[in-house]
GROMACS .gro file of C-alpha atoms in nm:
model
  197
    1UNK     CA    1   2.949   1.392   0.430
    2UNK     CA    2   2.755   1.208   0.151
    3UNK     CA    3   2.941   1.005  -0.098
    4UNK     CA    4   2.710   1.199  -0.357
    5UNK     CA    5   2.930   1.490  -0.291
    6UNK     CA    6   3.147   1.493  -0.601
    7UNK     CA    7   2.938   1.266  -0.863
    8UNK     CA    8   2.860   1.362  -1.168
    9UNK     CA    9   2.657   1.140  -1.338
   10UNK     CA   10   2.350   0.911  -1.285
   11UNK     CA   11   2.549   0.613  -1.262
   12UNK     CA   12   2.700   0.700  -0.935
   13UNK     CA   13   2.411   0.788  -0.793
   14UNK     CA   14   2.234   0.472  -0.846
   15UNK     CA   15   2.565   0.339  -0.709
   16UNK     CA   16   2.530   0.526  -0.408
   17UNK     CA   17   2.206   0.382  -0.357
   18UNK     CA   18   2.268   0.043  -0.399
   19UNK     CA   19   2.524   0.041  -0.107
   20UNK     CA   20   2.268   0.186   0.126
   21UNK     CA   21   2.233  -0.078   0.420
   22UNK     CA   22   2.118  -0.405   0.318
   23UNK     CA   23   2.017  -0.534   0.591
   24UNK     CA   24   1.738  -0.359   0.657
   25UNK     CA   25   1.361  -0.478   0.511
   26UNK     CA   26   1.274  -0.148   0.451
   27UNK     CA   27   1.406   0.142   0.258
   28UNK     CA   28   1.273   0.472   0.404
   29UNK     CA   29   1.319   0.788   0.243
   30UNK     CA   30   1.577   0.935   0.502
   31UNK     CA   31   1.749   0.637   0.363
   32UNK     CA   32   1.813   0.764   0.056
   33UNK     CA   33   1.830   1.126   0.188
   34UNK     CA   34   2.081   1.016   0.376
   35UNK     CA   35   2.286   0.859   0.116
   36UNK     CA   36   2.278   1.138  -0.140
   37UNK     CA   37   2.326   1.420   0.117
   38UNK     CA   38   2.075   1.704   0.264
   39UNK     CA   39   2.305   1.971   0.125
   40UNK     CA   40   2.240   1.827  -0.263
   41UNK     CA   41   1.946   2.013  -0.416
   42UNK     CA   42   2.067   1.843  -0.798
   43UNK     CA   43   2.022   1.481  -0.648
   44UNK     CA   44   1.770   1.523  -0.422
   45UNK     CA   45   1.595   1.656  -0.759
   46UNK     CA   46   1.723   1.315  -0.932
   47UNK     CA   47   1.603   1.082  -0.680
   48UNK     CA   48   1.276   1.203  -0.723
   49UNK     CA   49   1.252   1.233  -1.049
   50UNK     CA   50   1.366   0.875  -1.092
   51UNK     CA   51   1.147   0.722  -0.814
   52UNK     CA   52   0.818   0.920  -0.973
   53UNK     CA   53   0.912   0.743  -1.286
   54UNK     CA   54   1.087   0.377  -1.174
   55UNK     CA   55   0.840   0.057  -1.225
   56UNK     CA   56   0.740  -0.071  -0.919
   57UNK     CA   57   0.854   0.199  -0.673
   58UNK     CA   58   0.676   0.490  -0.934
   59UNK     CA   59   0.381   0.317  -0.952
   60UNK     CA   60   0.302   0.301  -0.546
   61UNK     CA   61  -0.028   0.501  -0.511
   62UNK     CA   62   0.075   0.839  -0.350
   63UNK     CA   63   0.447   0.821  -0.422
   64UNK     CA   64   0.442   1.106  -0.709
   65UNK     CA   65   0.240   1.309  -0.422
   66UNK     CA   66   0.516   1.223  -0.204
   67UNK     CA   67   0.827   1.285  -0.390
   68UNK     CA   68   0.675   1.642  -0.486
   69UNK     CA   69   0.652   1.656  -0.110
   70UNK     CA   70   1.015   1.626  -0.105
   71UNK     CA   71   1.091   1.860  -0.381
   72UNK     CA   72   0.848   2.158  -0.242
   73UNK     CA   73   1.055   2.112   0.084
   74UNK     CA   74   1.392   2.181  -0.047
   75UNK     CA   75   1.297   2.405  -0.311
   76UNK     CA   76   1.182   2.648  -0.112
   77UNK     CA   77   1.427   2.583   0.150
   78UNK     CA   78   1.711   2.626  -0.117
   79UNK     CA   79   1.544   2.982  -0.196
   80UNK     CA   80   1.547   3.122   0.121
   81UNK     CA   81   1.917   3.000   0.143
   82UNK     CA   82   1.907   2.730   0.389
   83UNK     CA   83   2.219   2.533   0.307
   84UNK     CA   84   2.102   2.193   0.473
   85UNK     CA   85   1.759   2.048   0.423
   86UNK     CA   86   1.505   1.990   0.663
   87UNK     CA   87   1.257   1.747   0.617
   88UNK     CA   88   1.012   1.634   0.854
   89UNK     CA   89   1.022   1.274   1.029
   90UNK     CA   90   0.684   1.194   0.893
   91UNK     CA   91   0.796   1.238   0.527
   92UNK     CA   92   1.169   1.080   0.586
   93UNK     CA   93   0.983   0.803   0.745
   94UNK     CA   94   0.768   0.669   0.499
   95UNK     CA   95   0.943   0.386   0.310
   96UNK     CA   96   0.878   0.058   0.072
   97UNK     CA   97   1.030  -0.292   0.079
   98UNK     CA   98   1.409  -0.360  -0.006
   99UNK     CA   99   1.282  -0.599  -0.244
  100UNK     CA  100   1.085  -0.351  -0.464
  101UNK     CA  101   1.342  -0.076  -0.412
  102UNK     CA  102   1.683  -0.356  -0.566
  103UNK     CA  103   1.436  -0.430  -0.834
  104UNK     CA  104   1.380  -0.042  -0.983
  105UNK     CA  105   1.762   0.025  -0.908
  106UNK     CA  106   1.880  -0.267  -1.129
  107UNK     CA  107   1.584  -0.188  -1.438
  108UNK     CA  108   1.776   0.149  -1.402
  109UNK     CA  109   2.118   0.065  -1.437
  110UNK     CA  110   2.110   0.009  -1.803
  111UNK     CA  111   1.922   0.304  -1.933
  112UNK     CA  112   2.178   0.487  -1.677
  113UNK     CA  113   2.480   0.442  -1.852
  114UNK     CA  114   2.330   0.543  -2.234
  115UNK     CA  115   2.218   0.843  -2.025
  116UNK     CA  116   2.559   0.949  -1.867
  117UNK     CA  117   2.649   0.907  -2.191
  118UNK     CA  118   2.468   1.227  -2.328
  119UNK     CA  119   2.574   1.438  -2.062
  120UNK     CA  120   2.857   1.678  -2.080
  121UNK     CA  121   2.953   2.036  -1.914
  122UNK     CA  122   2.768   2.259  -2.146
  123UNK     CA  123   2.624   2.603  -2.066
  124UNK     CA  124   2.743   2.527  -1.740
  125UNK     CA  125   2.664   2.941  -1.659
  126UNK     CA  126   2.293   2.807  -1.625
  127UNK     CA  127   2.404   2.597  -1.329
  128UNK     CA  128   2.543   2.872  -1.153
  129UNK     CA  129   2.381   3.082  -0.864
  130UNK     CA  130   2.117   3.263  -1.069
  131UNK     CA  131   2.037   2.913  -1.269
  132UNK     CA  132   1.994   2.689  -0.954
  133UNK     CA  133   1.714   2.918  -0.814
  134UNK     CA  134   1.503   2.902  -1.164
  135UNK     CA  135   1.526   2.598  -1.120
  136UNK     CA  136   1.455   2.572  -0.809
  137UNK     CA  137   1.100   2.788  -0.890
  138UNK     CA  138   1.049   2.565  -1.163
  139UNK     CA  139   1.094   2.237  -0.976
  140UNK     CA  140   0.888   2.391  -0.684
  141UNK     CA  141   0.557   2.480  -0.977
  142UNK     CA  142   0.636   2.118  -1.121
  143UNK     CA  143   0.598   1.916  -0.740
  144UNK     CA  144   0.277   2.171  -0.692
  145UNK     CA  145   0.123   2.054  -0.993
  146UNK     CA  146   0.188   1.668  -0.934
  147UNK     CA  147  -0.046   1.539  -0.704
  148UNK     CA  148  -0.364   1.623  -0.950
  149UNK     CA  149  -0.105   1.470  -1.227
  150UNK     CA  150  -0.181   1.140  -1.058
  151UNK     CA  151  -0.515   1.179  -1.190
  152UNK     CA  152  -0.451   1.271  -1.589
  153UNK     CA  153  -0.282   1.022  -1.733
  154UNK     CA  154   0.115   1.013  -1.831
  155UNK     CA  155   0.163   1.369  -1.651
  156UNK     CA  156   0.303   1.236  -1.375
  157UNK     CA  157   0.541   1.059  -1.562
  158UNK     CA  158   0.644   1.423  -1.788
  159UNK     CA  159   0.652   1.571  -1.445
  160UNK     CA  160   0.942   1.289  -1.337
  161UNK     CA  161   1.110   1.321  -1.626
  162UNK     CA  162   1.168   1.726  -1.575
  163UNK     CA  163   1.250   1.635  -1.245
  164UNK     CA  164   1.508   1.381  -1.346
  165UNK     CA  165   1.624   1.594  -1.632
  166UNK     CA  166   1.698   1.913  -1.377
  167UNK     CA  167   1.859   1.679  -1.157
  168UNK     CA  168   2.087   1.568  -1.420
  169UNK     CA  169   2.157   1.917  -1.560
  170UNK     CA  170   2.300   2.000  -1.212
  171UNK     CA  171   2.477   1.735  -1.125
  172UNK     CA  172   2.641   1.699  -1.463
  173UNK     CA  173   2.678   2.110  -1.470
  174UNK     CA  174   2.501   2.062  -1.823
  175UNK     CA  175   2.290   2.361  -1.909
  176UNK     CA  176   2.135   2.159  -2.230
  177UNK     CA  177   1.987   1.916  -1.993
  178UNK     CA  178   1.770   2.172  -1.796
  179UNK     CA  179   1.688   2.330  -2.126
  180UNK     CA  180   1.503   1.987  -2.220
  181UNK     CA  181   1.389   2.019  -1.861
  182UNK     CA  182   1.182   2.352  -1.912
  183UNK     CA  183   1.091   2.252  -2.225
  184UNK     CA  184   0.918   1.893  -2.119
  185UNK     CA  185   0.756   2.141  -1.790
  186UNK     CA  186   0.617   2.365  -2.042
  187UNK     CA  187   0.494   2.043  -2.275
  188UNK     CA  188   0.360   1.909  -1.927
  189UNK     CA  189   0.162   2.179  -1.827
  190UNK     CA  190   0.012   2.224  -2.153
  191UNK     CA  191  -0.117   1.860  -2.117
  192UNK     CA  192  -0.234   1.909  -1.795
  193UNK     CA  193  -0.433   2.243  -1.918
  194UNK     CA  194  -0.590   2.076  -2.173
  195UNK     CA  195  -0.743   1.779  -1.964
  196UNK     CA  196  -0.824   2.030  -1.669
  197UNK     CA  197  -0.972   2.299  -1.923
   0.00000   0.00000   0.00000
């Protein structure tokens, strides 16, 4: 059972991943998978969202391409109403060095608690059944989108932030944060018209 289970805030999920094993050199993404649970669509969202926009880890060539990787997978796993995700071993075993992954989780920790500080249960009917799964399509046209995002620059980095922002309105069960969540994918996509057009 993860210890992600019952959190509820970004906080603890940063907290979760700093106790992942530290003895290893690497951290690989079944790592983290592992730590937040493969039956957690709202932190599985987070986790990517944060890692496309973290220093160091977010700016790894090919790691928005691969975090949009991981939210395609259980997106559309989550619509078809699989309740655990699979993911294959050649995505859960890419990974970077424990060094570079301690130093993103501790430039996170203090925008993390100003953060759990805006959330709150608010129009928590939008994180309910019907809510999750627009979402879910949402999050699934975002991670399509990303790997040409790598290419125009700063949409990447609106594309993490709707990621993170979705995560956070389900976790939290706050409906305002995925309202700022479709509103920075619409801003995104705009952008990303504009430099493709």
């Amino acid at each position: 059972m993860s210890d992600m289970q019952d959190a509820s805030n970004l906080t603890e999920l940063i907290n979760t991943m700093e106790r992942m094993e530290r003895e290893k050199a690497k951290v690989s993404v079944d790592d983290v998978v592992h730590a937040v649970g493969r039956r957690s669509f709202g932190p599985l969202l987070l986790v990517a969202g944060l890692i496309t926009l973290a220093p160091i880890i977010g700016d790894i060539p090919g790691m928005p391409t691969l975090m949009a990787m991981l939210v395609v997978l259980t997106s559309v796993q989550l619509l078809i109403g699989r309740e655990t995700f699979w993911l294959p071993k050649w995505l859960v075993k890419r990974s970077i060095s424990r060094t570079k992954f301690d130093k993103a989780i501790q430039y996170m920790k203090k925008p993390a608690k100003w953060v759990d500080g805006l959330l709150g249960v608010r129009l928590a009917w939008m994180t309910g059944y019907i809510g999750i799964r627009v979402t879910a399509v949402m999050c699934l046209l975002i991670a399509l989108a990303m790997p040409p995002m790598e290419f125009i620059p700063f949409s990447a980095n609106g594309a993490g932030l709707a990621l993170t922002l979705f995560g956070l309105g389900l976790v939290a069960r706050d409906g305002i944060m995925l309202s700022l969540g479709f509103l920075l994918t619409g801003v995104t996509f705009t952008v990303v018209l504009i430099n493709v057009l």
